[in-house]
Amino acid sequence: MKKNKAIRTFTLATVLIIQIIFLLLIAKNNYDTNNYFAIIAILLISAVVLFSHSYLDLHHTKHDYEKLSVVVWVPLGAIACHILNVNYGLGSVLSAGFIGTLGSFIPIFNKQSNYLKKLPGAIYCGVFVGMSSNTITPTIGFVLSAGILAGLFFLLSKNLFIGIGGKLGTMAFLGVFIVYLINLMA
């Protein structure tokens, strides 16, 4: 039980810290360095999110993990979308729409299968990774790494952020951003 709580806390803290870093980097690049209003606004928004987290019922009390057999579809969706976007020039939105639509039809093959019902979400999480700009995700290796990391967050966040929109995009963002930072430091 303590292990699950620690993993939940780690996942939530990672999401919050990465989003704060990202917002601070946006403020640094787009505003004067002496513009303290932007920094105070970012910290205030972060504090409100952190404060509201403790009062909203966004999570189940029991912590479950997504199955690895479902999570492997996250990097596959990312690679498929990236290939259509970059190699075939369909553009990110059309590529994401095409792969996401194909993924949404998978449960039709066996309507009683709980496994197949979980695949569209995993594929769509990967699609959000794959539709990233080619300047951010320049190689298929980068997309694969970001897809694997997004899949890891997808695995850990099964019962987190229940009823909140943007969960799949947030998981994809975390994967791309962390791999981007690792490449930036290397």
Short mmCIF file of the C-alpha atoms (twelve columns), coordinates in Angstrom:
data_MODEL
# 
_entry.id   MODEL 
# 
loop_
_atom_site.group_PDB 
_atom_site.id 
_atom_site.type_symbol 
_atom_site.label_atom_id 
_atom_site.label_alt_id 
_atom_site.label_comp_id 
_atom_site.label_asym_id 
_atom_site.label_seq_id 
_atom_site.Cartn_x 
_atom_site.Cartn_y 
_atom_site.Cartn_z 
_atom_site.pdbx_PDB_model_num 
ATOM 1   C CA . MET A 1   0.000   0.000  0.000   1 
ATOM 2   C CA . LYS A 2   2.819   2.422  0.861   1 
ATOM 3   C CA . LYS A 3   4.522   1.536  -2.420  1 
ATOM 4   C CA . ASN A 4   1.389   2.461  -4.380  1 
ATOM 5   C CA . LYS A 5   1.037   5.738  -2.498  1 
ATOM 6   C CA . ALA A 6   4.690   6.567  -3.165  1 
ATOM 7   C CA . ILE A 7   4.267   5.836  -6.882  1 
ATOM 8   C CA . ARG A 8   1.102   7.952  -7.004  1 
ATOM 9   C CA . THR A 9   2.864   10.822 -5.229  1 
ATOM 10  C CA . PHE A 10  5.876   10.496 -7.552  1 
ATOM 11  C CA . THR A 11  3.653   10.581 -10.649 1 
ATOM 12  C CA . LEU A 12  1.683   13.602 -9.467  1 
ATOM 13  C CA . ALA A 13  4.839   15.430 -8.385  1 
ATOM 14  C CA . THR A 14  6.483   14.718 -11.731 1 
ATOM 15  C CA . VAL A 15  3.492   16.114 -13.617 1 
ATOM 16  C CA . LEU A 16  3.429   19.234 -11.463 1 
ATOM 17  C CA . ILE A 17  7.187   19.852 -11.551 1 
ATOM 18  C CA . ILE A 18  7.463   19.366 -15.329 1 
ATOM 19  C CA . GLN A 19  4.545   21.713 -15.944 1 
ATOM 20  C CA . ILE A 20  6.055   24.368 -13.654 1 
ATOM 21  C CA . ILE A 21  9.426   24.052 -15.416 1 
ATOM 22  C CA . PHE A 22  7.730   24.307 -18.793 1 
ATOM 23  C CA . LEU A 23  5.749   27.384 -17.768 1 
ATOM 24  C CA . LEU A 24  8.862   29.023 -16.342 1 
ATOM 25  C CA . LEU A 25  10.755  28.343 -19.572 1 
ATOM 26  C CA . ILE A 26  7.907   29.904 -21.556 1 
ATOM 27  C CA . ALA A 27  7.985   32.954 -19.287 1 
ATOM 28  C CA . LYS A 28  11.763  33.203 -19.603 1 
ATOM 29  C CA . ASN A 29  11.656  33.079 -23.401 1 
ATOM 30  C CA . ASN A 30  8.660   35.341 -23.949 1 
ATOM 31  C CA . TYR A 31  8.910   37.948 -21.234 1 
ATOM 32  C CA . ASP A 32  11.529  40.300 -19.923 1 
ATOM 33  C CA . THR A 33  13.655  38.723 -17.252 1 
ATOM 34  C CA . ASN A 34  12.555  41.498 -14.866 1 
ATOM 35  C CA . ASN A 35  8.864   40.808 -15.454 1 
ATOM 36  C CA . TYR A 36  7.978   39.343 -12.095 1 
ATOM 37  C CA . PHE A 37  4.238   39.380 -12.806 1 
ATOM 38  C CA . ALA A 38  4.538   36.402 -15.180 1 
ATOM 39  C CA . ILE A 39  6.574   34.399 -12.662 1 
ATOM 40  C CA . ILE A 40  4.169   35.247 -9.821  1 
ATOM 41  C CA . ALA A 41  1.199   34.283 -12.022 1 
ATOM 42  C CA . ILE A 42  2.797   30.930 -12.873 1 
ATOM 43  C CA . LEU A 43  3.557   30.200 -9.230  1 
ATOM 44  C CA . LEU A 44  0.038   31.264 -8.225  1 
ATOM 45  C CA . ILE A 45  -1.564  28.986 -10.838 1 
ATOM 46  C CA . SER A 46  0.669   26.125 -9.684  1 
ATOM 47  C CA . ALA A 47  -0.308  26.732 -6.058  1 
ATOM 48  C CA . VAL A 48  -4.020  26.740 -6.945  1 
ATOM 49  C CA . VAL A 49  -3.619  23.464 -8.840  1 
ATOM 50  C CA . LEU A 50  -1.720  21.903 -5.943  1 
ATOM 51  C CA . PHE A 51  -4.226  23.217 -3.382  1 
ATOM 52  C CA . SER A 52  -7.268  22.080 -5.360  1 
ATOM 53  C CA . HIS A 53  -5.728  18.637 -5.814  1 
ATOM 54  C CA . SER A 54  -6.255  17.889 -2.146  1 
ATOM 55  C CA . TYR A 55  -9.937  18.933 -2.231  1 
ATOM 56  C CA . LEU A 56  -11.115 17.425 -5.513  1 
ATOM 57  C CA . ASP A 57  -11.879 13.737 -5.861  1 
ATOM 58  C CA . LEU A 58  -9.796  13.122 -8.972  1 
ATOM 59  C CA . HIS A 59  -8.468  9.696  -8.112  1 
ATOM 60  C CA . HIS A 60  -9.662  6.332  -6.980  1 
ATOM 61  C CA . THR A 61  -8.575  5.208  -3.547  1 
ATOM 62  C CA . LYS A 62  -7.260  1.949  -4.977  1 
ATOM 63  C CA . HIS A 63  -4.244  2.380  -7.222  1 
ATOM 64  C CA . ASP A 64  -4.118  0.178  -10.286 1 
ATOM 65  C CA . TYR A 65  -1.586  0.036  -13.081 1 
ATOM 66  C CA . GLU A 66  -2.355  -0.364 -16.742 1 
ATOM 67  C CA . LYS A 67  -1.221  -3.663 -18.229 1 
ATOM 68  C CA . LEU A 68  2.006   -3.717 -20.232 1 
ATOM 69  C CA . SER A 69  0.173   -5.389 -23.098 1 
ATOM 70  C CA . VAL A 70  -1.890  -2.188 -23.398 1 
ATOM 71  C CA . VAL A 71  0.989   0.219  -22.751 1 
ATOM 72  C CA . VAL A 72  3.064   -1.113 -25.686 1 
ATOM 73  C CA . TRP A 73  0.519   0.510  -28.003 1 
ATOM 74  C CA . VAL A 74  1.584   3.994  -26.870 1 
ATOM 75  C CA . PRO A 75  4.978   3.951  -28.667 1 
ATOM 76  C CA . LEU A 76  3.396   2.116  -31.609 1 
ATOM 77  C CA . GLY A 77  0.825   4.895  -32.022 1 
ATOM 78  C CA . ALA A 78  3.608   7.478  -31.726 1 
ATOM 79  C CA . ILE A 79  5.750   5.852  -34.395 1 
ATOM 80  C CA . ALA A 80  2.816   5.320  -36.775 1 
ATOM 81  C CA . CYS A 81  1.722   8.953  -36.463 1 
ATOM 82  C CA . HIS A 82  5.292   10.248 -36.828 1 
ATOM 83  C CA . ILE A 83  5.870   8.183  -39.975 1 
ATOM 84  C CA . LEU A 84  2.674   9.458  -41.577 1 
ATOM 85  C CA . ASN A 85  3.486   12.998 -40.512 1 
ATOM 86  C CA . VAL A 86  7.144   13.141 -41.553 1 
ATOM 87  C CA . ASN A 87  7.736   10.440 -44.166 1 
ATOM 88  C CA . TYR A 88  4.436   10.768 -46.013 1 
ATOM 89  C CA . GLY A 89  3.885   14.487 -45.392 1 
ATOM 90  C CA . LEU A 90  0.302   14.186 -44.187 1 
ATOM 91  C CA . GLY A 91  0.803   16.767 -41.454 1 
ATOM 92  C CA . SER A 92  0.438   16.241 -37.745 1 
ATOM 93  C CA . VAL A 93  -3.320  16.764 -37.460 1 
ATOM 94  C CA . LEU A 94  -4.261  14.545 -40.379 1 
ATOM 95  C CA . SER A 95  -1.803  11.850 -39.268 1 
ATOM 96  C CA . ALA A 96  -3.160  11.945 -35.712 1 
ATOM 97  C CA . GLY A 97  -6.719  11.827 -36.964 1 
ATOM 98  C CA . PHE A 98  -6.007  8.894  -39.262 1 
ATOM 99  C CA . ILE A 99  -4.180  6.759  -36.678 1 
ATOM 100 C CA . GLY A 100 -6.616  7.729  -33.919 1 
ATOM 101 C CA . THR A 101 -9.603  6.825  -36.068 1 
ATOM 102 C CA . LEU A 102 -8.081  3.477  -36.995 1 
ATOM 103 C CA . GLY A 103 -7.387  2.835  -33.312 1 
ATOM 104 C CA . SER A 104 -10.961 3.653  -32.373 1 
ATOM 105 C CA . PHE A 105 -12.230 0.824  -34.582 1 
ATOM 106 C CA . ILE A 106 -10.095 -1.882 -32.897 1 
ATOM 107 C CA . PRO A 107 -12.741 -2.811 -30.275 1 
ATOM 108 C CA . ILE A 108 -15.193 -3.659 -33.077 1 
ATOM 109 C CA . PHE A 109 -13.221 -6.839 -33.842 1 
ATOM 110 C CA . ASN A 110 -14.329 -8.377 -30.537 1 
ATOM 111 C CA . LYS A 111 -16.877 -6.352 -28.587 1 
ATOM 112 C CA . GLN A 112 -16.577 -8.570 -25.492 1 
ATOM 113 C CA . SER A 113 -12.798 -8.115 -25.202 1 
ATOM 114 C CA . ASN A 114 -11.809 -5.775 -22.357 1 
ATOM 115 C CA . TYR A 115 -8.281  -5.693 -23.752 1 
ATOM 116 C CA . LEU A 116 -9.340  -4.323 -27.132 1 
ATOM 117 C CA . LYS A 117 -11.496 -1.677 -25.435 1 
ATOM 118 C CA . LYS A 118 -8.386  -0.247 -23.760 1 
ATOM 119 C CA . LEU A 119 -6.293  0.097  -26.922 1 
ATOM 120 C CA . PRO A 120 -7.795  3.284  -28.423 1 
ATOM 121 C CA . GLY A 121 -6.739  5.347  -25.392 1 
ATOM 122 C CA . ALA A 122 -3.202  3.986  -25.483 1 
ATOM 123 C CA . ILE A 123 -2.919  4.558  -29.229 1 
ATOM 124 C CA . TYR A 124 -4.239  8.090  -28.899 1 
ATOM 125 C CA . CYS A 125 -1.695  8.848  -26.169 1 
ATOM 126 C CA . GLY A 126 1.011   7.733  -28.578 1 
ATOM 127 C CA . VAL A 127 -0.519  9.756  -31.397 1 
ATOM 128 C CA . PHE A 128 -0.059  12.904 -29.317 1 
ATOM 129 C CA . VAL A 129 3.636   12.071 -29.063 1 
ATOM 130 C CA . GLY A 130 3.892   11.376 -32.792 1 
ATOM 131 C CA . MET A 131 2.222   14.593 -33.842 1 
ATOM 132 C CA . SER A 132 4.924   16.706 -32.197 1 
ATOM 133 C CA . SER A 133 6.845   19.057 -34.453 1 
ATOM 134 C CA . ASN A 134 9.696   17.541 -36.413 1 
ATOM 135 C CA . THR A 135 12.016  20.181 -34.943 1 
ATOM 136 C CA . ILE A 136 11.242  18.850 -31.449 1 
ATOM 137 C CA . THR A 137 11.109  15.140 -32.367 1 
ATOM 138 C CA . PRO A 138 13.636  14.904 -35.213 1 
ATOM 139 C CA . THR A 139 14.261  11.159 -35.320 1 
ATOM 140 C CA . ILE A 140 12.308  7.956  -35.008 1 
ATOM 141 C CA . GLY A 141 14.532  7.035  -32.039 1 
ATOM 142 C CA . PHE A 142 13.475  10.208 -30.261 1 
ATOM 143 C CA . VAL A 143 9.804   9.406  -30.951 1 
ATOM 144 C CA . LEU A 144 10.266  5.844  -29.719 1 
ATOM 145 C CA . SER A 145 11.957  7.050  -26.508 1 
ATOM 146 C CA . ALA A 146 9.277   9.674  -25.905 1 
ATOM 147 C CA . GLY A 147 6.576   7.085  -26.652 1 
ATOM 148 C CA . ILE A 148 8.075   4.650  -24.148 1 
ATOM 149 C CA . LEU A 149 8.233   7.355  -21.464 1 
ATOM 150 C CA . ALA A 150 4.680   8.467  -22.234 1 
ATOM 151 C CA . GLY A 151 3.689   4.805  -21.983 1 
ATOM 152 C CA . LEU A 152 5.332   4.613  -18.566 1 
ATOM 153 C CA . PHE A 153 3.285   7.593  -17.380 1 
ATOM 154 C CA . PHE A 154 0.209   6.038  -19.003 1 
ATOM 155 C CA . LEU A 155 0.907   2.861  -17.012 1 
ATOM 156 C CA . LEU A 156 1.280   4.734  -13.715 1 
ATOM 157 C CA . SER A 157 -1.654  7.106  -14.151 1 
ATOM 158 C CA . LYS A 158 -4.488  4.638  -14.693 1 
ATOM 159 C CA . ASN A 159 -6.471  5.891  -11.680 1 
ATOM 160 C CA . LEU A 160 -5.164  9.455  -11.637 1 
ATOM 161 C CA . PHE A 161 -6.916  12.521 -13.048 1 
ATOM 162 C CA . ILE A 162 -10.265 10.733 -13.335 1 
ATOM 163 C CA . GLY A 163 -12.784 12.988 -15.096 1 
ATOM 164 C CA . ILE A 164 -10.208 15.581 -16.096 1 
ATOM 165 C CA . GLY A 165 -9.687  16.234 -19.792 1 
ATOM 166 C CA . GLY A 166 -6.204  16.290 -21.274 1 
ATOM 167 C CA . LYS A 167 -4.777  13.277 -19.474 1 
ATOM 168 C CA . LEU A 168 -3.493  11.579 -22.644 1 
ATOM 169 C CA . GLY A 169 -1.982  14.789 -23.951 1 
ATOM 170 C CA . THR A 170 -0.336  15.438 -20.610 1 
ATOM 171 C CA . MET A 171 1.232   11.968 -20.591 1 
ATOM 172 C CA . ALA A 172 2.481   12.522 -24.152 1 
ATOM 173 C CA . PHE A 173 3.808   15.959 -23.214 1 
ATOM 174 C CA . LEU A 174 5.729   14.514 -20.273 1 
ATOM 175 C CA . GLY A 175 7.352   11.886 -22.480 1 
ATOM 176 C CA . VAL A 176 8.387   14.359 -25.180 1 
ATOM 177 C CA . PHE A 177 9.529   17.026 -22.733 1 
ATOM 178 C CA . ILE A 178 11.685  14.709 -20.632 1 
ATOM 179 C CA . VAL A 179 13.373  13.170 -23.693 1 
ATOM 180 C CA . TYR A 180 13.880  16.676 -25.108 1 
ATOM 181 C CA . LEU A 181 15.542  17.804 -21.865 1 
ATOM 182 C CA . ILE A 182 17.758  14.716 -21.833 1 
ATOM 183 C CA . ASN A 183 18.842  15.428 -25.416 1 
ATOM 184 C CA . LEU A 184 19.390  19.085 -24.575 1 
ATOM 185 C CA . MET A 185 21.717  18.148 -21.707 1 
ATOM 186 C CA . ALA A 186 23.640  15.550 -23.709 1 
# 
